[in-house]
Amino acid sequence: MFTVRMQWKVGLAALLAVAVLAVPGAVVAKGPHGSIAQARQQPLGSTVTVVGVATSFTGAFFPNDNGFAIQDKKVGIYILDSLAADIQVGQVVRVTGTLTNSFAQVLSVAPTSIEVLGEANVPPPHPVKTGDVSEATEGRLVRIKGTIVSDIEDDAPYGFKFEVDDGTGPTFVFVNTGTGIDVSGLEQGQRVVIEGFSGEFLGEYEVDPVFQEDIRVLPSH
């Protein structure tokens, strides 16, 4: 289950990608070095170039790591470290790095170089049932809507976690300390809409909000 993250040094798990992103005025990777699908087929240890729009900022998932997430269209990827770059949501980033396996279950990218190419619109979160948060959604922004069916558990110093279910099966929501999101107003039984990064930790899929407005409490009936 979702125990404390004392050994989670890679942050959130994500899909690996090399992306093509059409950004006016920006020079981006093309051909085989610009395909997320191709990158996902590469063996561990391969060097890839990843291009996408930042969907989280540097340090959003601190203290797990100092990385950030990016996405191209429907596929996203998590960069394990910012290499001291102050990446902000909406920036187009090109990263070269090595495909690695996090906790023997998900692929990640350990960067060796990061370059900001410009800015672009952030892809809208993909609406998904709570029971469908899975490998198929991992790495991209998603939106779930359901009822909080667990206590809001303090997993200090890493953040807070709780489960949301829309009737199709529960999924975890993990609010990382680095986001600065206040969860004091949340409680079991509330109906909520959650937007965030679709990740995985120790075999459990989760949604990780980035901003306070990514968690909305719906009016009770």
C-alpha positions as a printed NumPy array, in Angstrom:
array([[  0.   ,   0.   ,   0.   ],
       [  0.95 ,   3.638,   0.314],
       [  3.432,   3.671,   3.184],
       [  5.824,   6.478,   4.023],
       [  8.17 ,   7.561,   1.284],
       [ 11.42 ,   7.371,   3.169],
       [ 13.178,   5.81 ,   0.173],
       [ 11.38 ,   7.586,  -2.638],
       [ 14.186,   9.645,  -4.149],
       [ 12.961,   9.669,  -7.716],
       [  9.804,  11.586,  -7.027],
       [  6.773,  10.558,  -8.995],
       [  6.934,   7.862, -11.53 ],
       [  6.181,   8.742, -15.111],
       [  6.267,   7.634, -18.669],
       [  9.414,   8.174, -20.653],
       [  9.313,  10.104, -23.781],
       [ 10.9  ,  11.918, -26.611],
       [  8.395,  14.461, -27.843],
       [  7.695,  16.606, -30.863],
       [  6.108,  19.905, -29.885],
       [  5.094,  22.566, -32.354],
       [  5.953,  25.848, -30.679],
       [  6.222,  29.058, -32.703],
       [  9.799,  30.234, -32.772],
       [ 11.124,  27.23 , -30.883],
       [ 13.546,  24.686, -32.288],
       [ 12.445,  21.209, -31.233],
       [ 13.573,  17.661, -31.859],
       [ 12.249,  15.882, -34.945],
       [ 12.097,  12.368, -36.345],
       [ 13.026,   9.449, -34.066],
       [ 14.289,  11.898, -31.433],
       [ 10.869,  13.503, -31.143],
       [  8.532,  10.564, -30.582],
       [  7.178,   9.691, -27.158],
       [  5.945,   6.325, -28.369],
       [  9.397,   5.413, -29.681],
       [ 11.097,   6.519, -26.49 ],
       [  8.805,   4.296, -24.421],
       [  9.995,   1.334, -26.442],
       [ 13.665,   1.915, -25.696],
       [ 15.545,  -0.304, -23.224],
       [ 16.683,   0.936, -19.846],
       [ 19.931,   2.849, -20.036],
       [ 19.106,   4.371, -23.422],
       [ 19.819,   8.056, -23.959],
       [ 16.75 ,   9.988, -25.1  ],
       [ 15.792,  13.573, -25.811],
       [ 12.511,  14.708, -24.283],
       [ 10.574,  17.788, -25.405],
       [  7.36 ,  18.976, -23.811],
       [  5.449,  21.64 , -21.906],
       [  6.129,  21.742, -18.169],
       [  3.037,  20.647, -16.228],
       [  4.636,  21.11 , -12.83 ],
       [  7.337,  23.418, -11.559],
       [ 10.78 ,  22.703, -10.161],
       [ 10.411,  21.367,  -6.643],
       [  6.657,  20.774,  -6.724],
       [  7.27 ,  17.254,  -5.462],
       [  9.908,  18.211,  -2.88 ],
       [ 11.285,  16.674,  -0.652],
       [ 11.048,  13.579,  -2.843],
       [ 13.206,  15.244,  -5.477],
       [ 13.755,  18.549,  -7.254],
       [ 12.322,  17.5  , -10.594],
       [  9.335,  18.489, -12.728],
       [  6.885,  16.983, -15.201],
       [  6.401,  17.737, -18.894],
       [  3.831,  16.636, -21.449],
       [  3.377,  16.536, -25.214],
       [ -0.232,  16.152, -26.307],
       [ -1.537,  13.007, -24.574],
       [  1.697,  11.62 , -23.144],
       [  3.769,  12.918, -20.242],
       [  7.07 ,  12.251, -18.546],
       [  8.738,  13.077, -15.268],
       [ 12.253,  14.525, -15.109],
       [ 14.011,  13.362, -11.969],
       [ 16.041,  16.53 , -11.409],
       [ 15.971,  20.13 , -12.608],
       [ 19.784,  20.417, -12.679],
       [ 19.316,  23.739, -10.842],
       [ 16.992,  25.089, -13.564],
       [ 13.954,  26.999, -12.282],
       [ 11.375,  25.396, -14.548],
       [  7.882,  26.919, -14.505],
       [  4.569,  25.544, -15.74 ],
       [  4.039,  26.433, -19.404],
       [  7.687,  26.48 , -20.4  ],
       [  8.728,  24.286, -23.303],
       [ 11.684,  22.202, -22.22 ],
       [ 14.103,  19.929, -24.03 ],
       [ 15.882,  17.402, -21.844],
       [ 18.499,  14.823, -22.677],
       [ 18.835,  12.005, -20.203],
       [ 18.932,   8.314, -19.458],
       [ 15.943,   6.016, -19.15 ],
       [ 15.922,   4.414, -15.737],
       [ 13.613,   2.169, -13.754],
       [ 12.065,   3.515, -10.551],
       [ 11.367,   0.844,  -7.929],
       [ 11.464,  -1.835, -10.673],
       [  8.021,  -0.799, -11.899],
       [  8.058,   2.473, -13.868],
       [ 10.391,   4.238, -16.252],
       [ 11.839,   7.671, -15.51 ],
       [ 14.352,  10.055, -17.027],
       [ 17.56 ,  11.036, -15.26 ],
       [ 18.616,  14.248, -17.038],
       [ 22.079,  15.251, -18.16 ],
       [ 21.05 ,  18.503, -19.856],
       [ 18.006,  20.79 , -19.781],
       [ 17.172,  23.614, -22.187],
       [ 14.187,  25.962, -22.116],
       [ 12.932,  26.519, -25.678],
       [ 10.014,  28.859, -25.128],
       [  6.46 ,  28.781, -23.839],
       [  3.225,  27.056, -24.852],
       [ -0.235,  26.267, -23.565],
       [ -0.384,  23.488, -20.99 ],
       [ -2.408,  20.482, -22.233],
       [ -5.804,  20.296, -20.525],
       [ -6.239,  17.557, -17.91 ],
       [ -7.748,  14.378, -19.326],
       [-11.034,  13.413, -17.601],
       [-10.745,   9.871, -16.262],
       [-12.684,   7.614, -13.899],
       [-10.986,   6.985, -10.572],
       [-10.848,   3.286, -11.373],
       [ -9.087,   4.023, -14.658],
       [ -6.096,   5.886, -13.218],
       [ -3.465,   3.412, -14.341],
       [ -0.471,   2.722, -16.545],
       [ -2.52 ,   4.06 , -19.45 ],
       [ -2.751,   7.539, -17.896],
       [  0.607,   7.637, -16.148],
       [  2.703,  10.71 , -16.82 ],
       [ -0.04 ,  13.   , -18.103],
       [ -2.369,  15.511, -16.491],
       [ -5.722,  13.996, -15.52 ],
       [ -8.95 ,  15.075, -13.843],
       [-10.945,  12.879, -11.481],
       [-14.259,  13.568,  -9.767],
       [-15.576,  11.605,  -6.816],
       [-15.946,  11.312,  -3.058],
       [-13.143,  11.3  ,  -0.52 ],
       [-13.46 ,   7.812,   0.982],
       [-10.594,   7.863,   3.484],
       [ -9.096,  10.041,   6.162],
       [ -6.625,  12.738,   5.094],
       [ -3.422,  11.004,   6.178],
       [ -0.328,  12.967,   7.147],
       [  2.679,  11.349,   5.453],
       [  5.201,  13.888,   6.768],
       [  7.563,  15.172,   5.595],
       [  6.427,  14.181,   2.097],
       [  2.848,  15.399,   2.112],
       [ -0.715,  14.189,   2.576],
       [ -2.648,  11.354,   0.973],
       [ -6.252,  10.272,   0.688],
       [ -8.467,   8.171,  -1.571],
       [-11.136,   9.358,  -3.987],
       [-13.775,   7.071,  -5.535],
       [-16.442,   7.801,  -8.141],
       [-17.921,   4.308,  -7.91 ],
       [-15.468,   2.686, -10.32 ],
       [-12.83 ,   2.028,  -7.663],
       [-10.673,   4.262,  -5.455],
       [ -7.452,   5.956,  -6.431],
       [ -4.971,   7.762,  -4.245],
       [ -4.429,  11.505,  -4.27 ],
       [ -1.024,  12.573,  -2.981],
       [ -0.461,  16.23 ,  -2.098],
       [  3.287,  16.8  ,  -2.064],
       [  4.818,  19.199,   0.445],
       [  6.59 ,  21.155,  -2.289],
       [  3.299,  22.295,  -3.817],
       [  2.362,  24.288,  -0.717],
       [ -1.255,  23.125,  -1.088],
       [ -3.388,  23.524,   2.062],
       [ -5.461,  20.389,   2.767],
       [ -6.881,  21.56 ,   6.104],
       [-10.336,  22.031,   4.585],
       [-10.579,  18.488,   3.241],
       [-12.349,  15.624,   4.98 ],
       [-13.827,  12.23 ,   4.314],
       [-17.23 ,  12.342,   2.605],
       [-16.645,  15.488,   0.545],
       [-17.213,  15.398,  -3.195],
       [-14.183,  16.779,  -4.994],
       [-12.651,  17.408,  -8.38 ],
       [ -8.923,  16.765,  -8.482],
       [ -6.55 ,  17.676, -11.301],
       [ -2.937,  16.663, -11.378],
       [ -0.117,  14.465, -12.528],
       [ -0.965,  10.786, -12.988],
       [  1.771,   8.908, -11.166],
       [  2.564,   5.684,  -9.387],
       [  4.355,   4.702,  -6.207],
       [  5.094,   1.182,  -4.999],
       [  2.466,  -0.325,  -7.262],
       [ -0.3  ,   2.133,  -6.348],
       [ -1.527,   4.646,  -8.925],
       [ -2.209,   8.185,  -7.807],
       [ -3.095,  11.723,  -8.865],
       [ -0.748,  14.472,  -7.695],
       [ -2.132,  18.045,  -7.761],
       [  0.307,  20.895,  -8.333],
       [ -1.653,  24.051,  -7.416],
       [ -4.246,  24.871,  -4.752],
       [ -6.887,  25.296,  -7.444],
       [ -6.271,  21.728,  -8.601],
       [ -8.422,  20.612,  -5.642],
       [-12.026,  21.772,  -5.715],
       [-14.658,  20.819,  -3.134],
       [-18.107,  20.481,  -4.697],
       [-21.286,  21.701,  -2.969],
       [-22.998,  19.041,  -0.883],
       [-26.439,  17.892,  -1.913]])
